[in-house]
Amino acid sequence: MHIDSLHWVLVILASVVAGAMNAVAGGGTLLAFPTLLFVGVPSIPANATTSLGLWPSSVASGWLYRKDIDVPGQALALLSMVSVAGGFLGAWLLLHTPQRIFDLLVPVLLLFAAAIFTASERIRLLAGRLSIPGGRLLALAVAGQFAIGIYGGYFGAAMGVLMLALFSLTLASTIHSMNGVRSICGMAINGMAVVVFIAGHRIDWRIAAVMALASVGGASAGTVYMRRLDPAPARRVVLALAWGMTLAFVARVAAGHLR
């Protein structure tokens, strides 16, 4: 498909900011995915292309957080494996969803993701206050991560929020360590989903390549910001961007149905 110069600029800017968002507070898909819809990419290829375009930024974040991870290696391996399995199942389900059905689901999924992202701090704090018997924590983490993996492979927006809430409940760890685990599990989910999407020929390679380069730069800058400064202002910007893009797309879909 043809994309004009202005739309390329929008894709690049959205990818840089999305990469930084994922490193700082999550939610990058809430910006990148609607941007691709805006420039004319159909919803399923847009979702698949976003998964590949933002995947390198999760790799960059995981690498930069690697020294902060204090989760036992066995637990990290189990979480990574169920992330791969969930990502595969979610991506397979997406490719077997008719385009017209997914078009109807997109506004609902975006609103759900934006709401989850908005309440992320409360969700994480509430999860951290819950008391679960120690012997069941790893089982709960693995089962919960598999479910998140399915969601992430199918759509993915705000899955980082869900992972942080799960890890706050099940892992005795610091926020930087949990962000590292989140990045690794997100890398596993999206990596497996991307393999499925490539096999299904649903990726726009030109857009994905540009997004990948831009998002890595954004993720690198965002991770440095996360370490040195208060992430609260960045989170407010992320929320404003996420809701702005979500409501604009919902309004556009509603206007189309009213015609």
PDB file of C-alpha atoms in Angstrom:
ATOM      1  CA  MET A   1       0.000   0.000   0.000  1.00  0.00           C
ATOM      2  CA  HIS A   2       1.102   3.592  -0.655  1.00  0.00           C
ATOM      3  CA  ILE A   3       1.953   5.798   2.343  1.00  0.00           C
ATOM      4  CA  ASP A   4       2.687   9.477   1.808  1.00  0.00           C
ATOM      5  CA  SER A   5       5.482  11.445   3.488  1.00  0.00           C
ATOM      6  CA  LEU A   6       3.331  12.908   6.243  1.00  0.00           C
ATOM      7  CA  HIS A   7       2.060   9.471   7.205  1.00  0.00           C
ATOM      8  CA  TRP A   8       5.625   8.126   7.358  1.00  0.00           C
ATOM      9  CA  VAL A   9       6.487  10.937   9.758  1.00  0.00           C
ATOM     10  CA  LEU A  10       3.501   9.997  11.924  1.00  0.00           C
ATOM     11  CA  VAL A  11       4.539   6.331  11.933  1.00  0.00           C
ATOM     12  CA  ILE A  12       8.127   7.205  12.921  1.00  0.00           C
ATOM     13  CA  LEU A  13       7.057   9.576  15.707  1.00  0.00           C
ATOM     14  CA  ALA A  14       4.479   7.114  17.020  1.00  0.00           C
ATOM     15  CA  SER A  15       7.077   4.332  17.043  1.00  0.00           C
ATOM     16  CA  VAL A  16       9.669   6.393  18.928  1.00  0.00           C
ATOM     17  CA  VAL A  17       7.117   7.409  21.545  1.00  0.00           C
ATOM     18  CA  ALA A  18       5.663   3.879  21.720  1.00  0.00           C
ATOM     19  CA  GLY A  19       9.117   2.403  22.361  1.00  0.00           C
ATOM     20  CA  ALA A  20       9.709   4.928  25.153  1.00  0.00           C
ATOM     21  CA  MET A  21       6.226   4.279  26.560  1.00  0.00           C
ATOM     22  CA  ASN A  22       6.864   0.552  26.736  1.00  0.00           C
ATOM     23  CA  ALA A  23      10.126   1.126  28.581  1.00  0.00           C
ATOM     24  CA  VAL A  24       8.735   3.673  31.043  1.00  0.00           C
ATOM     25  CA  ALA A  25       5.143   2.654  31.734  1.00  0.00           C
ATOM     26  CA  GLY A  26       3.867   0.326  29.014  1.00  0.00           C
ATOM     27  CA  GLY A  27       1.029   1.125  26.634  1.00  0.00           C
ATOM     28  CA  GLY A  28       3.018   1.680  23.445  1.00  0.00           C
ATOM     29  CA  THR A  29       0.617  -0.408  21.383  1.00  0.00           C
ATOM     30  CA  LEU A  30      -2.180   2.011  22.329  1.00  0.00           C
ATOM     31  CA  LEU A  31      -0.367   4.640  20.285  1.00  0.00           C
ATOM     32  CA  ALA A  32       1.305   2.633  17.513  1.00  0.00           C
ATOM     33  CA  PHE A  33      -1.642   0.428  16.523  1.00  0.00           C
ATOM     34  CA  PRO A  34      -4.205   3.251  16.050  1.00  0.00           C
ATOM     35  CA  THR A  35      -1.570   5.199  14.113  1.00  0.00           C
ATOM     36  CA  LEU A  36      -1.295   2.393  11.567  1.00  0.00           C
ATOM     37  CA  LEU A  37      -5.093   2.275  11.325  1.00  0.00           C
ATOM     38  CA  PHE A  38      -5.092   6.042  10.731  1.00  0.00           C
ATOM     39  CA  VAL A  39      -2.637   5.782   7.829  1.00  0.00           C
ATOM     40  CA  GLY A  40      -4.811   3.134   6.189  1.00  0.00           C
ATOM     41  CA  VAL A  41      -3.415  -0.253   7.236  1.00  0.00           C
ATOM     42  CA  PRO A  42      -6.231  -2.831   7.750  1.00  0.00           C
ATOM     43  CA  SER A  43      -6.744  -3.836  11.383  1.00  0.00           C
ATOM     44  CA  ILE A  44      -5.291  -7.371  11.381  1.00  0.00           C
ATOM     45  CA  PRO A  45      -2.144  -6.480   9.351  1.00  0.00           C
ATOM     46  CA  ALA A  46      -1.837  -3.338  11.521  1.00  0.00           C
ATOM     47  CA  ASN A  47      -1.896  -5.476  14.662  1.00  0.00           C
ATOM     48  CA  ALA A  48       0.610  -7.948  13.236  1.00  0.00           C
ATOM     49  CA  THR A  49       2.914  -5.193  11.971  1.00  0.00           C
ATOM     50  CA  THR A  50       2.775  -3.409  15.335  1.00  0.00           C
ATOM     51  CA  SER A  51       3.832  -6.632  17.081  1.00  0.00           C
ATOM     52  CA  LEU A  52       6.919  -6.904  14.889  1.00  0.00           C
ATOM     53  CA  GLY A  53       7.639  -3.173  14.846  1.00  0.00           C
ATOM     54  CA  LEU A  54       7.668  -2.883  18.646  1.00  0.00           C
ATOM     55  CA  TRP A  55       9.306  -6.251  19.336  1.00  0.00           C
ATOM     56  CA  PRO A  56      12.900  -4.959  19.111  1.00  0.00           C
ATOM     57  CA  SER A  57      12.064  -2.298  21.716  1.00  0.00           C
ATOM     58  CA  SER A  58      11.151  -5.037  24.217  1.00  0.00           C
ATOM     59  CA  VAL A  59      14.476  -6.712  23.429  1.00  0.00           C
ATOM     60  CA  ALA A  60      16.285  -3.420  24.095  1.00  0.00           C
ATOM     61  CA  SER A  61      14.389  -2.874  27.357  1.00  0.00           C
ATOM     62  CA  GLY A  62      15.052  -6.437  28.531  1.00  0.00           C
ATOM     63  CA  TRP A  63      18.767  -6.018  27.813  1.00  0.00           C
ATOM     64  CA  LEU A  64      18.956  -2.724  29.706  1.00  0.00           C
ATOM     65  CA  TYR A  65      17.060  -4.153  32.686  1.00  0.00           C
ATOM     66  CA  ARG A  66      18.924  -7.478  32.710  1.00  0.00           C
ATOM     67  CA  LYS A  67      21.130  -6.655  35.724  1.00  0.00           C
ATOM     68  CA  ASP A  68      18.106  -5.684  37.831  1.00  0.00           C
ATOM     69  CA  ILE A  69      16.317  -9.033  37.477  1.00  0.00           C
ATOM     70  CA  ASP A  70      16.445 -10.972  40.758  1.00  0.00           C
ATOM     71  CA  VAL A  71      13.839 -13.626  39.931  1.00  0.00           C
ATOM     72  CA  PRO A  72      15.115 -17.236  40.177  1.00  0.00           C
ATOM     73  CA  GLY A  73      16.204 -18.636  36.828  1.00  0.00           C
ATOM     74  CA  GLN A  74      13.726 -21.543  36.950  1.00  0.00           C
ATOM     75  CA  ALA A  75      10.781 -19.210  37.506  1.00  0.00           C
ATOM     76  CA  LEU A  76      11.931 -16.905  34.712  1.00  0.00           C
ATOM     77  CA  ALA A  77      12.306 -19.872  32.350  1.00  0.00           C
ATOM     78  CA  LEU A  78       8.792 -21.134  33.154  1.00  0.00           C
ATOM     79  CA  LEU A  79       7.269 -17.684  32.661  1.00  0.00           C
ATOM     80  CA  SER A  80       9.091 -17.335  29.343  1.00  0.00           C
ATOM     81  CA  MET A  81       7.915 -20.731  28.108  1.00  0.00           C
ATOM     82  CA  VAL A  82       4.241 -20.134  28.912  1.00  0.00           C
ATOM     83  CA  SER A  83       4.579 -16.688  27.325  1.00  0.00           C
ATOM     84  CA  VAL A  84       5.689 -18.340  24.091  1.00  0.00           C
ATOM     85  CA  ALA A  85       2.834 -20.862  24.255  1.00  0.00           C
ATOM     86  CA  GLY A  86       0.234 -18.172  24.999  1.00  0.00           C
ATOM     87  CA  GLY A  87       1.600 -15.884  22.304  1.00  0.00           C
ATOM     88  CA  PHE A  88       1.314 -18.652  19.742  1.00  0.00           C
ATOM     89  CA  LEU A  89      -2.285 -19.444  20.668  1.00  0.00           C
ATOM     90  CA  GLY A  90      -3.329 -15.790  20.706  1.00  0.00           C
ATOM     91  CA  ALA A  91      -1.744 -15.080  17.324  1.00  0.00           C
ATOM     92  CA  TRP A  92      -3.323 -18.224  15.849  1.00  0.00           C
ATOM     93  CA  LEU A  93      -6.728 -17.086  17.105  1.00  0.00           C
ATOM     94  CA  LEU A  94      -6.218 -13.663  15.529  1.00  0.00           C
ATOM     95  CA  LEU A  95      -5.394 -15.125  12.127  1.00  0.00           C
ATOM     96  CA  HIS A  96      -8.545 -17.233  12.349  1.00  0.00           C
ATOM     97  CA  THR A  97     -10.745 -14.252  13.239  1.00  0.00           C
ATOM     98  CA  PRO A  98     -12.580 -12.824  10.197  1.00  0.00           C
ATOM     99  CA  GLN A  99     -11.467  -9.277   9.348  1.00  0.00           C
ATOM    100  CA  ARG A 100     -14.971  -7.855   9.783  1.00  0.00           C
ATOM    101  CA  ILE A 101     -15.273  -9.408  13.253  1.00  0.00           C
ATOM    102  CA  PHE A 102     -11.904  -8.057  14.370  1.00  0.00           C
ATOM    103  CA  ASP A 103     -12.868  -4.607  13.039  1.00  0.00           C
ATOM    104  CA  LEU A 104     -15.860  -4.702  15.399  1.00  0.00           C
ATOM    105  CA  LEU A 105     -13.699  -5.887  18.294  1.00  0.00           C
ATOM    106  CA  VAL A 106     -10.988  -3.236  17.887  1.00  0.00           C
ATOM    107  CA  PRO A 107     -12.856  -0.338  19.596  1.00  0.00           C
ATOM    108  CA  VAL A 108     -13.780  -2.617  22.502  1.00  0.00           C
ATOM    109  CA  LEU A 109     -10.219  -3.910  22.831  1.00  0.00           C
ATOM    110  CA  LEU A 110      -8.781  -0.386  22.699  1.00  0.00           C
ATOM    111  CA  LEU A 111     -11.191   0.895  25.358  1.00  0.00           C
ATOM    112  CA  PHE A 112     -10.436  -2.113  27.561  1.00  0.00           C
ATOM    113  CA  ALA A 113      -6.687  -1.609  27.188  1.00  0.00           C
ATOM    114  CA  ALA A 114      -6.920   2.145  27.849  1.00  0.00           C
ATOM    115  CA  ALA A 115      -9.008   1.529  30.982  1.00  0.00           C
ATOM    116  CA  ILE A 116      -6.567  -1.104  32.271  1.00  0.00           C
ATOM    117  CA  PHE A 117      -3.644   1.202  31.588  1.00  0.00           C
ATOM    118  CA  THR A 118      -5.346   4.105  33.369  1.00  0.00           C
ATOM    119  CA  ALA A 119      -5.920   1.997  36.486  1.00  0.00           C
ATOM    120  CA  SER A 120      -2.512   0.319  36.286  1.00  0.00           C
ATOM    121  CA  GLU A 121      -1.045   1.753  39.494  1.00  0.00           C
ATOM    122  CA  ARG A 122      -4.106   0.881  41.553  1.00  0.00           C
ATOM    123  CA  ILE A 123      -4.243  -2.581  40.041  1.00  0.00           C
ATOM    124  CA  ARG A 124      -0.566  -3.212  40.799  1.00  0.00           C
ATOM    125  CA  LEU A 125      -0.833  -1.883  44.363  1.00  0.00           C
ATOM    126  CA  LEU A 126      -3.968  -3.919  45.037  1.00  0.00           C
ATOM    127  CA  ALA A 127      -2.308  -7.032  43.659  1.00  0.00           C
ATOM    128  CA  GLY A 128       0.718  -6.417  45.872  1.00  0.00           C
ATOM    129  CA  ARG A 129      -1.481  -6.259  48.987  1.00  0.00           C
ATOM    130  CA  LEU A 130      -3.224  -9.567  48.366  1.00  0.00           C
ATOM    131  CA  SER A 131      -1.980 -12.565  50.305  1.00  0.00           C
ATOM    132  CA  ILE A 132      -1.446 -15.857  48.478  1.00  0.00           C
ATOM    133  CA  PRO A 133       0.086 -18.947  50.128  1.00  0.00           C
ATOM    134  CA  GLY A 134       3.743 -19.147  49.113  1.00  0.00           C
ATOM    135  CA  GLY A 135       3.541 -22.616  47.571  1.00  0.00           C
ATOM    136  CA  ARG A 136       0.914 -21.476  45.085  1.00  0.00           C
ATOM    137  CA  LEU A 137       2.613 -18.299  43.916  1.00  0.00           C
ATOM    138  CA  LEU A 138       4.631 -19.832  41.085  1.00  0.00           C
ATOM    139  CA  ALA A 139       1.644 -21.857  39.836  1.00  0.00           C
ATOM    140  CA  LEU A 140      -0.498 -18.714  39.835  1.00  0.00           C
ATOM    141  CA  ALA A 141       2.240 -16.760  38.053  1.00  0.00           C
ATOM    142  CA  VAL A 142       2.572 -19.418  35.345  1.00  0.00           C
ATOM    143  CA  ALA A 143      -1.197 -19.807  34.809  1.00  0.00           C
ATOM    144  CA  GLY A 144      -1.743 -16.050  34.796  1.00  0.00           C
ATOM    145  CA  GLN A 145       1.129 -15.474  32.392  1.00  0.00           C
ATOM    146  CA  PHE A 146      -0.256 -18.063  29.977  1.00  0.00           C
ATOM    147  CA  ALA A 147      -3.598 -16.207  29.929  1.00  0.00           C
ATOM    148  CA  ILE A 148      -1.818 -12.877  29.422  1.00  0.00           C
ATOM    149  CA  GLY A 149       0.220 -14.481  26.647  1.00  0.00           C
ATOM    150  CA  ILE A 150      -2.964 -15.424  24.789  1.00  0.00           C
ATOM    151  CA  TYR A 151      -4.275 -11.884  25.120  1.00  0.00           C
ATOM    152  CA  GLY A 152      -0.887 -10.481  24.088  1.00  0.00           C
ATOM    153  CA  GLY A 153      -0.658 -12.658  20.992  1.00  0.00           C
ATOM    154  CA  TYR A 154      -4.192 -11.695  19.979  1.00  0.00           C
ATOM    155  CA  PHE A 155      -4.017  -7.956  20.661  1.00  0.00           C
ATOM    156  CA  GLY A 156      -1.379  -6.987  23.202  1.00  0.00           C
ATOM    157  CA  ALA A 157      -2.206  -3.419  24.242  1.00  0.00           C
ATOM    158  CA  ALA A 158      -1.726  -2.971  28.018  1.00  0.00           C
ATOM    159  CA  MET A 159      -0.473  -6.534  28.486  1.00  0.00           C
ATOM    160  CA  GLY A 160       2.521  -5.011  30.290  1.00  0.00           C
ATOM    161  CA  VAL A 161       0.148  -3.582  32.905  1.00  0.00           C
ATOM    162  CA  LEU A 162      -1.421  -6.990  33.406  1.00  0.00           C
ATOM    163  CA  MET A 163       2.012  -8.587  33.759  1.00  0.00           C
ATOM    164  CA  LEU A 164       3.163  -6.053  36.357  1.00  0.00           C
ATOM    165  CA  ALA A 165      -0.026  -6.654  38.359  1.00  0.00           C
ATOM    166  CA  LEU A 166       0.531 -10.414  38.176  1.00  0.00           C
ATOM    167  CA  PHE A 167       4.186 -10.119  39.164  1.00  0.00           C
ATOM    168  CA  SER A 168       3.335  -7.748  42.046  1.00  0.00           C
ATOM    169  CA  LEU A 169       1.060 -10.487  43.366  1.00  0.00           C
ATOM    170  CA  THR A 170       3.347 -13.454  42.778  1.00  0.00           C
ATOM    171  CA  LEU A 171       6.992 -12.299  42.720  1.00  0.00           C
ATOM    172  CA  ALA A 172       8.857 -10.831  45.688  1.00  0.00           C
ATOM    173  CA  SER A 173      10.784  -8.381  43.557  1.00  0.00           C
ATOM    174  CA  THR A 174      11.615  -4.710  42.925  1.00  0.00           C
ATOM    175  CA  ILE A 175       9.850  -2.608  40.289  1.00  0.00           C
ATOM    176  CA  HIS A 176      12.976  -2.581  38.110  1.00  0.00           C
ATOM    177  CA  SER A 177      13.254  -6.364  38.351  1.00  0.00           C
ATOM    178  CA  MET A 178       9.567  -6.792  37.493  1.00  0.00           C
ATOM    179  CA  ASN A 179      10.008  -4.445  34.538  1.00  0.00           C
ATOM    180  CA  GLY A 180      12.864  -6.644  33.358  1.00  0.00           C
ATOM    181  CA  VAL A 181      10.758  -9.790  33.653  1.00  0.00           C
ATOM    182  CA  ARG A 182       7.894  -7.964  31.909  1.00  0.00           C
ATOM    183  CA  SER A 183      10.201  -7.036  29.034  1.00  0.00           C
ATOM    184  CA  ILE A 184      11.497 -10.594  28.646  1.00  0.00           C
ATOM    185  CA  CYS A 185       8.009 -12.136  28.766  1.00  0.00           C
ATOM    186  CA  GLY A 186       6.688  -9.474  26.385  1.00  0.00           C
ATOM    187  CA  MET A 187       9.580 -10.260  24.053  1.00  0.00           C
ATOM    188  CA  ALA A 188       8.635 -13.953  24.193  1.00  0.00           C
ATOM    189  CA  ILE A 189       4.933 -13.297  23.555  1.00  0.00           C
ATOM    190  CA  ASN A 190       5.460 -10.909  20.673  1.00  0.00           C
ATOM    191  CA  GLY A 191       8.333 -12.931  19.250  1.00  0.00           C
ATOM    192  CA  MET A 192       6.181 -16.044  18.956  1.00  0.00           C
ATOM    193  CA  ALA A 193       3.240 -14.016  17.648  1.00  0.00           C
ATOM    194  CA  VAL A 194       5.469 -12.458  14.993  1.00  0.00           C
ATOM    195  CA  VAL A 195       6.526 -15.919  13.776  1.00  0.00           C
ATOM    196  CA  VAL A 196       2.854 -16.838  13.357  1.00  0.00           C
ATOM    197  CA  PHE A 197       2.073 -13.546  11.612  1.00  0.00           C
ATOM    198  CA  ILE A 198       5.001 -13.967   9.229  1.00  0.00           C
ATOM    199  CA  ALA A 199       3.808 -17.467   8.373  1.00  0.00           C
ATOM    200  CA  GLY A 200       0.347 -16.037   7.781  1.00  0.00           C
ATOM    201  CA  HIS A 201       1.694 -13.241   5.500  1.00  0.00           C
ATOM    202  CA  ARG A 202       0.066 -10.487   7.554  1.00  0.00           C
ATOM    203  CA  ILE A 203       3.017  -8.118   8.059  1.00  0.00           C
ATOM    204  CA  ASP A 204       3.794  -4.955   6.112  1.00  0.00           C
ATOM    205  CA  TRP A 205       7.585  -5.252   6.052  1.00  0.00           C
ATOM    206  CA  ARG A 206       8.355  -1.649   5.080  1.00  0.00           C
ATOM    207  CA  ILE A 207       6.374  -0.250   7.982  1.00  0.00           C
ATOM    208  CA  ALA A 208       7.658  -2.886  10.411  1.00  0.00           C
ATOM    209  CA  ALA A 209      11.296  -2.090   9.579  1.00  0.00           C
ATOM    210  CA  VAL A 210      10.815   1.644  10.136  1.00  0.00           C
ATOM    211  CA  MET A 211       8.892   1.033  13.369  1.00  0.00           C
ATOM    212  CA  ALA A 212      11.564  -1.334  14.672  1.00  0.00           C
ATOM    213  CA  LEU A 213      14.396   1.166  14.244  1.00  0.00           C
ATOM    214  CA  ALA A 214      12.393   4.032  15.713  1.00  0.00           C
ATOM    215  CA  SER A 215      11.023   2.047  18.667  1.00  0.00           C
ATOM    216  CA  VAL A 216      14.471   0.808  19.732  1.00  0.00           C
ATOM    217  CA  GLY A 217      15.676   4.396  19.986  1.00  0.00           C
ATOM    218  CA  GLY A 218      12.612   5.322  21.997  1.00  0.00           C
ATOM    219  CA  ALA A 219      12.970   2.313  24.313  1.00  0.00           C
ATOM    220  CA  SER A 220      16.634   3.058  24.997  1.00  0.00           C
ATOM    221  CA  ALA A 221      15.861   6.668  25.890  1.00  0.00           C
ATOM    222  CA  GLY A 222      12.813   5.625  27.908  1.00  0.00           C
ATOM    223  CA  THR A 223      14.746   3.116  30.007  1.00  0.00           C
ATOM    224  CA  VAL A 224      17.381   5.736  30.865  1.00  0.00           C
ATOM    225  CA  TYR A 225      14.573   8.134  31.803  1.00  0.00           C
ATOM    226  CA  MET A 226      12.944   5.481  33.989  1.00  0.00           C
ATOM    227  CA  ARG A 227      16.148   5.007  35.942  1.00  0.00           C
ATOM    228  CA  ARG A 228      17.003   8.671  36.473  1.00  0.00           C
ATOM    229  CA  LEU A 229      13.748  10.574  36.773  1.00  0.00           C
ATOM    230  CA  ASP A 230      10.277  10.318  38.243  1.00  0.00           C
ATOM    231  CA  PRO A 231       8.181   8.354  35.708  1.00  0.00           C
ATOM    232  CA  ALA A 232       4.896   9.980  36.851  1.00  0.00           C
ATOM    233  CA  PRO A 233       5.018  12.890  34.335  1.00  0.00           C
ATOM    234  CA  ALA A 234       5.768  10.462  31.506  1.00  0.00           C
ATOM    235  CA  ARG A 235       2.862   8.298  32.599  1.00  0.00           C
ATOM    236  CA  ARG A 236       0.483  11.270  32.422  1.00  0.00           C
ATOM    237  CA  VAL A 237       1.638  11.986  28.873  1.00  0.00           C
ATOM    238  CA  VAL A 238       1.201   8.313  28.002  1.00  0.00           C
ATOM    239  CA  LEU A 239      -2.344   8.357  29.390  1.00  0.00           C
ATOM    240  CA  ALA A 240      -3.241  11.467  27.422  1.00  0.00           C
ATOM    241  CA  LEU A 241      -1.868  10.005  24.185  1.00  0.00           C
ATOM    242  CA  ALA A 242      -3.483   6.613  24.766  1.00  0.00           C
ATOM    243  CA  TRP A 243      -6.941   8.032  25.476  1.00  0.00           C
ATOM    244  CA  GLY A 244      -6.662  10.593  22.692  1.00  0.00           C
ATOM    245  CA  MET A 245      -5.855   7.965  20.069  1.00  0.00           C
ATOM    246  CA  THR A 246      -8.416   5.508  21.444  1.00  0.00           C
ATOM    247  CA  LEU A 247     -11.305   7.975  21.580  1.00  0.00           C
ATOM    248  CA  ALA A 248     -10.425   9.403  18.164  1.00  0.00           C
ATOM    249  CA  PHE A 249     -10.565   5.930  16.647  1.00  0.00           C
ATOM    250  CA  VAL A 250     -13.798   5.008  18.443  1.00  0.00           C
ATOM    251  CA  ALA A 251     -15.376   8.262  17.227  1.00  0.00           C
ATOM    252  CA  ARG A 252     -14.208   7.542  13.686  1.00  0.00           C
ATOM    253  CA  VAL A 253     -15.725   4.036  13.788  1.00  0.00           C
ATOM    254  CA  ALA A 254     -18.983   5.373  15.255  1.00  0.00           C
ATOM    255  CA  ALA A 255     -19.224   8.070  12.578  1.00  0.00           C
ATOM    256  CA  GLY A 256     -18.702   5.441   9.890  1.00  0.00           C
ATOM    257  CA  HIS A 257     -21.539   3.312  11.245  1.00  0.00           C
ATOM    258  CA  LEU A 258     -23.874   6.314  11.478  1.00  0.00           C
ATOM    259  CA  ARG A 259     -23.490   7.155   7.787  1.00  0.00           C
TER     260      ARG A 259
END
